[in-house]
Amino acid sequence: MADYAAVTKAVIPAAGLGTRFLPATKATPKEMLPVVDKPAIQYVVEEAVSAGLDDVLLITGRSKRSIEDHFDRAYELEEALRAKDDTDKLALVRESSELAHVHYVRQGDPRGLGHAVLCAAQHVGSQPFAVLLGDDLIDAKDRLLERMIEVRQRYGGSVVALMEVDPEQVSQYGCASISPTADADVVTVTDLVEKPVPGEAPSRWIVIGRYVCDPAVFDVLRETQPGRGGEIQLTDALKTLAGDDFGADRGGGVRGVLFRGRRYDTGNKLDYLRTMVQFGCERPDLAQEFVPWLRKYLDDLR
Ligand code: UTP
């Protein structure tokens, strides 16, 4: 295995406007919307920590306070619970403040995911780093991020997570042109297209919200012009890194891990509802009552 620097830091962009979820996101970041009883972003921080990354940089924007408060101590609440001897709830309250070393950078103007990642340049320095989107949940049992870190250790460059979708869905996402490698679940990404015109997508493999980036991405992002939607797109920078002009000696090359596990998008209303129902059905403390209720509710709808 080549001697590439270890991945130790996670960057979680959470500064988007969340317009697909208005009015809930008028004063609350969409990453703070609960999935059952935890904000989505806590699951994402937990995933980073379970992949061995406990240095976590959150890119926040307007209404960032609730995010900072969530990962901080809550002395008054803790005192009140202690006075009641409610140790279970006290543990729940303290859990999020003890999870990781959480740092913050503010993205003043939400100029796109690529711009949000560029805000991490100073904190990250010259090491490879992971990017986890704060509204995209991956089942921790599927160990996607660990696999992506292994792939980076083996091949260098950057790594994206790819999921196969129906042809009619491809045009909503960033889509990858791919060729096989010796590893069955790893491909070389030869090109990336953000939201391809229907019928012109190079494959059915779309980029989902996990990345391991070579620090070379920062220099490329500084040069990347606003793309689709007037935003600086991370996909455009990765496309440059995947291109023939950008050699491995300069941190180029992009691999894709083919992911067949479970992913939950909490950034739009319909997928959020699906996520909530699935998590509710799988929670041992809720499923016993929730599942029969849901069955009856659906029967009554017929
Ligand atoms: P999205 O495109 O899903 O977020 O970005 P958005 O712009 O908030 O969504 P809508 O379309 O208005 O509903 C993916 C991730 O990148 C972050 C978002 O917070 C989300 O986690 N992001 C996006 C930033 O941090 N800054 C940006 O400028 C844009």
Coordinates of C-alpha atoms and ligand atoms in Angstrom, one line a residue:
M1 CA 0.0 0.0 0.0
A2 CA 1.3 3.5 -0.9
D3 CA 2.4 5.7 1.9
Y4 CA -0.4 8.3 1.8
A5 CA -1.1 10.7 4.7
A6 CA -3.8 9.5 7.1
V7 CA -7.3 11.0 7.1
T8 CA -8.0 12.5 10.5
K9 CA -10.4 15.4 9.9
A10 CA -14.0 15.6 8.9
V11 CA -15.7 18.7 7.4
I12 CA -19.5 18.9 7.6
P13 CA -21.0 21.7 5.5
A14 CA -24.3 22.9 7.1
A15 CA -24.6 26.5 5.8
G16 CA -27.0 26.0 2.9
L17 CA -30.3 28.0 2.8
G18 CA -32.5 24.8 2.9
T19 CA -35.0 26.4 0.7
R20 CA -36.7 23.1 -0.2
F21 CA -37.7 22.8 3.5
L22 CA -39.2 26.2 4.1
P23 CA -40.8 27.4 6.3
A24 CA -39.2 25.0 8.8
T25 CA -35.8 26.3 7.8
K26 CA -36.5 30.0 8.1
A27 CA -34.8 30.2 11.5
T28 CA -33.5 26.6 11.9
P29 CA -30.8 25.0 9.8
K30 CA -32.2 21.9 8.0
E31 CA -29.4 19.9 9.6
M32 CA -31.0 20.5 13.0
L33 CA -34.4 19.0 12.0
P34 CA -34.9 15.9 14.2
V35 CA -34.9 12.3 12.9
V36 CA -37.0 10.8 15.7
D37 CA -35.3 12.5 18.6
K38 CA -31.8 13.5 17.4
P39 CA -31.0 16.3 14.9
A40 CA -29.8 14.9 11.6
I41 CA -26.4 16.4 12.0
Q42 CA -25.7 14.5 15.2
Y43 CA -26.0 11.2 13.3
V44 CA -23.5 12.6 10.8
V45 CA -21.0 13.6 13.5
E46 CA -21.5 10.1 15.1
E47 CA -20.7 8.5 11.7
A48 CA -17.5 10.6 11.4
V49 CA -16.4 9.6 14.9
S50 CA -17.1 5.9 14.3
A51 CA -14.9 6.1 11.2
G52 CA -12.1 7.4 13.5
L53 CA -12.4 11.1 12.7
D54 CA -13.0 13.0 15.9
D55 CA -11.7 16.4 14.7
V56 CA -14.9 17.8 13.1
L57 CA -15.2 21.1 11.5
L58 CA -18.8 22.3 11.0
I59 CA -19.3 25.0 8.3
T60 CA -22.2 27.0 9.5
G61 CA -24.1 30.0 8.2
R62 CA -27.0 32.1 9.4
S63 CA -28.9 30.7 12.4
K64 CA -25.8 28.7 13.4
R65 CA -26.5 29.2 17.1
S66 CA -28.7 26.1 17.5
I67 CA -25.9 23.9 16.0
E68 CA -23.3 25.3 18.3
D69 CA -25.6 25.0 21.3
H70 CA -26.4 21.4 20.4
F71 CA -22.7 20.4 20.5
D72 CA -22.0 22.4 23.6
R73 CA -22.7 21.8 27.3
A74 CA -26.1 22.9 28.5
Y75 CA -25.4 23.7 32.2
E76 CA -28.9 24.8 33.3
L77 CA -30.6 21.8 31.7
E78 CA -28.0 19.4 33.1
E79 CA -28.4 20.9 36.6
A80 CA -32.2 20.6 36.4
L81 CA -31.9 16.9 35.4
R82 CA -29.3 16.2 38.1
A83 CA -31.6 17.7 40.7
K84 CA -34.3 15.3 39.6
D85 CA -31.8 12.4 39.5
D86 CA -32.8 11.7 35.9
T87 CA -29.5 10.1 34.9
D88 CA -30.8 8.7 31.6
K89 CA -31.9 12.1 30.2
L90 CA -28.7 13.7 31.6
A91 CA -26.6 11.2 29.6
L92 CA -28.6 12.0 26.5
V93 CA -28.0 15.7 27.0
R94 CA -24.3 15.3 27.6
E95 CA -23.7 12.8 24.7
S96 CA -23.6 15.4 21.9
S97 CA -21.2 17.7 23.8
E98 CA -18.8 14.8 24.4
L99 CA -18.8 13.2 21.0
A100 CA -16.0 14.9 19.2
H101 CA -13.7 17.9 19.0
V102 CA -16.0 20.2 17.2
H103 CA -14.8 23.4 15.5
Y104 CA -16.7 26.0 13.5
V105 CA -16.1 28.2 10.5
R106 CA -18.8 30.5 9.2
Q107 CA -19.6 30.7 5.5
G108 CA -20.8 34.3 5.3
D109 CA -22.5 34.0 2.0
P110 CA -23.8 30.5 0.9
R111 CA -22.1 30.4 -2.5
G112 CA -22.4 26.7 -2.9
L113 CA -21.0 23.4 -1.5
G114 CA -17.6 24.0 -3.2
H115 CA -17.3 27.4 -1.5
A116 CA -18.4 25.9 1.8
V117 CA -15.6 23.3 1.5
L118 CA -13.1 26.0 0.6
C119 CA -13.9 27.7 4.0
A120 CA -12.3 24.6 5.6
A121 CA -8.9 25.2 3.9
Q122 CA -7.2 26.9 6.9
H123 CA -8.4 24.3 9.5
V124 CA -7.6 21.3 7.2
G125 CA -4.1 22.5 6.0
S126 CA -2.3 20.1 3.7
Q127 CA -3.9 16.8 4.8
P128 CA -6.5 14.7 3.1
F129 CA -9.9 15.1 4.8
A130 CA -13.5 13.7 4.7
V131 CA -16.6 15.8 3.7
L132 CA -19.9 14.6 5.1
L133 CA -23.1 16.5 4.1
G134 CA -25.0 17.4 7.2
D135 CA -28.4 16.4 5.7
D136 CA -27.4 13.1 4.2
L137 CA -27.6 10.1 6.5
I138 CA -25.7 6.8 5.8
D139 CA -26.5 3.8 7.9
A140 CA -23.5 3.5 10.2
K141 CA -23.6 -0.3 9.9
D142 CA -22.7 0.0 6.2
R143 CA -19.3 1.5 7.1
L144 CA -19.1 3.6 3.9
L145 CA -16.7 6.2 5.2
E146 CA -14.2 3.6 6.5
R147 CA -14.2 2.0 3.1
M148 CA -13.6 5.4 1.4
I149 CA -10.7 6.1 3.7
E150 CA -9.2 2.7 2.9
V151 CA -9.5 3.5 -0.8
R152 CA -7.8 6.8 -0.4
Q153 CA -5.0 5.1 1.5
R154 CA -4.6 2.6 -1.3
Y155 CA -5.0 4.9 -4.4
G156 CA -4.3 8.4 -3.1
G157 CA -6.2 11.3 -4.8
S158 CA -9.9 11.9 -3.9
V159 CA -12.7 9.5 -3.4
V160 CA -16.5 9.9 -3.9
A161 CA -19.4 7.7 -2.9
L162 CA -21.6 6.5 -5.8
M163 CA -25.1 5.1 -5.7
E164 CA -27.0 3.6 -8.5
V165 CA -30.4 5.2 -9.2
D166 CA -33.2 4.7 -11.8
P167 CA -32.4 6.5 -15.2
E168 CA -35.2 9.0 -14.7
Q169 CA -33.7 10.2 -11.4
V170 CA -30.1 10.8 -12.7
S171 CA -30.7 14.3 -13.9
Q172 CA -31.4 15.5 -10.3
Y173 CA -27.8 14.7 -9.2
G174 CA -24.1 14.8 -10.0
C175 CA -23.4 11.8 -12.2
A176 CA -20.1 9.9 -12.7
S177 CA -18.5 8.4 -15.8
I178 CA -16.7 5.3 -14.5
S179 CA -14.3 2.5 -15.4
P180 CA -13.5 -0.6 -13.3
T181 CA -10.5 -1.2 -11.0
A182 CA -9.2 -4.5 -9.6
D183 CA -11.5 -4.0 -6.5
A184 CA -15.1 -5.0 -7.3
D185 CA -16.6 -2.1 -5.3
V186 CA -14.1 0.6 -6.5
V187 CA -14.1 2.4 -9.9
T188 CA -12.0 5.1 -11.4
V189 CA -14.1 8.3 -12.1
T190 CA -13.2 9.6 -15.5
D191 CA -15.7 12.5 -15.6
L192 CA -18.4 14.1 -13.5
V193 CA -21.5 15.9 -14.8
E194 CA -23.7 18.0 -12.4
K195 CA -27.4 17.4 -13.1
P196 CA -27.1 16.0 -16.7
V197 CA -29.8 16.7 -19.2
P198 CA -32.1 13.6 -19.3
G199 CA -30.9 11.0 -21.8
E200 CA -27.3 12.4 -21.7
A201 CA -26.1 11.0 -18.4
P202 CA -22.9 9.0 -18.6
S203 CA -24.1 6.3 -16.2
R204 CA -26.7 5.6 -13.5
W205 CA -24.2 6.2 -10.7
I206 CA -24.8 9.4 -8.8
V207 CA -22.5 11.2 -6.3
I208 CA -23.9 11.1 -2.7
G209 CA -22.9 13.1 0.3
R210 CA -19.6 11.5 1.4
Y211 CA -16.2 12.5 0.0
V212 CA -12.6 12.0 0.9
C213 CA -10.7 14.9 -0.7
D214 CA -7.0 15.4 -1.4
P215 CA -6.0 18.9 -0.2
A216 CA -5.3 19.7 -3.9
V217 CA -9.1 20.4 -4.1
F218 CA -8.6 23.7 -2.3
D219 CA -6.4 25.1 -5.1
V220 CA -8.8 23.9 -7.7
L221 CA -11.8 25.4 -5.8
R222 CA -10.1 28.8 -5.7
E223 CA -10.1 28.7 -9.5
T224 CA -13.5 27.1 -10.0
Q225 CA -16.1 29.5 -11.4
P226 CA -19.7 29.4 -10.3
G227 CA -21.5 26.6 -12.2
R228 CA -25.1 25.4 -12.2
G229 CA -27.4 27.6 -10.1
G230 CA -24.6 30.3 -9.9
E231 CA -23.0 28.2 -7.1
I232 CA -19.4 27.0 -6.8
Q233 CA -19.8 23.3 -7.1
L234 CA -17.7 20.7 -5.4
T235 CA -18.5 18.4 -8.3
D236 CA -16.9 20.8 -10.8
A237 CA -13.6 20.8 -8.7
L238 CA -13.6 17.0 -8.5
K239 CA -14.2 16.9 -12.3
T240 CA -11.0 18.9 -12.7
L241 CA -9.1 16.5 -10.4
A242 CA -10.5 13.5 -12.3
G243 CA -9.3 14.9 -15.6
D244 CA -6.2 13.8 -17.5
D245 CA -4.5 17.2 -17.1
F246 CA -4.3 16.7 -13.3
G247 CA -1.6 14.1 -12.5
A248 CA -1.4 11.9 -9.4
D249 CA 1.8 13.8 -8.5
R250 CA -0.4 17.0 -8.0
G251 CA -3.1 15.2 -5.9
G252 CA -5.2 14.3 -8.9
G253 CA -7.2 11.2 -9.6
V254 CA -10.7 10.4 -8.3
R255 CA -12.0 7.0 -7.3
G256 CA -15.6 6.0 -6.6
V257 CA -16.8 3.5 -4.0
L258 CA -20.0 1.8 -5.2
F259 CA -22.4 2.0 -2.3
R260 CA -25.3 -0.4 -2.1
G261 CA -26.2 0.3 1.5
R262 CA -28.8 2.5 3.0
R263 CA -28.9 6.3 2.6
Y264 CA -31.4 8.8 3.8
D265 CA -31.7 12.3 2.4
T266 CA -33.2 14.5 5.0
G267 CA -32.9 17.7 2.9
N268 CA -36.3 17.5 1.2
K269 CA -39.8 16.9 2.6
L270 CA -40.6 13.6 1.0
D271 CA -37.4 11.8 1.8
Y272 CA -37.4 13.3 5.3
L273 CA -40.8 11.7 5.9
R274 CA -39.5 8.4 4.6
T275 CA -36.5 8.6 6.8
M276 CA -38.6 9.4 9.9
V277 CA -40.9 6.4 9.3
Q278 CA -37.9 4.0 8.6
F279 CA -36.0 5.1 11.7
G280 CA -39.2 5.0 13.8
C281 CA -39.9 1.4 12.6
E282 CA -36.3 0.4 13.6
R283 CA -36.1 2.0 17.0
P284 CA -36.4 -0.8 19.6
D285 CA -38.0 1.5 22.1
L286 CA -40.7 2.7 19.6
A287 CA -41.2 0.0 17.1
Q288 CA -43.4 -2.2 19.2
E289 CA -46.1 0.5 19.3
F290 CA -45.3 2.4 16.1
V291 CA -45.3 -0.5 13.6
P292 CA -48.7 -1.9 14.5
W293 CA -50.1 1.7 14.5
L294 CA -48.6 2.4 11.1
R295 CA -50.0 -0.9 9.7
K296 CA -53.5 -0.1 10.9
Y297 CA -53.2 3.5 9.6
L298 CA -52.2 2.3 6.1
D299 CA -55.0 -0.4 6.1
D300 CA -57.5 2.3 7.0
L301 CA -56.3 4.4 4.1
R302 CA -57.2 1.8 1.5
Ligands
UTP1 P1 -27.9 21.5 -0.8 O1 -27.9 22.0 -2.1 O2 -28.7 20.3 -0.5 O3 -28.3 22.6 0.3 O4 -26.4 21.4 -0.3 P2 -29.2 23.9 0.2 O5 -28.6 24.8 -0.8 O6 -29.4 24.3 1.6 O7 -30.6 23.3 -0.3 P3 -31.9 23.9 -0.9 O8 -31.9 23.5 -2.4 O9 -31.9 25.4 -0.7 O10 -33.0 23.2 -0.2 C1 -25.8 20.2 0.3 C2 -25.1 20.5 1.6 O11 -24.2 21.5 1.4 C3 -24.4 22.6 2.4 C4 -25.9 22.4 2.8 O12 -26.0 22.9 4.1 C5 -26.0 20.9 2.7 O13 -25.6 20.2 3.9 N1 -24.2 23.9 1.7 C6 -24.7 24.2 0.5 C7 -23.4 24.8 2.4 O14 -22.8 24.6 3.5 N2 -23.2 26.0 1.8 C8 -23.7 26.3 0.6 O15 -23.4 27.5 0.1 C9 -24.5 25.4 -0.1

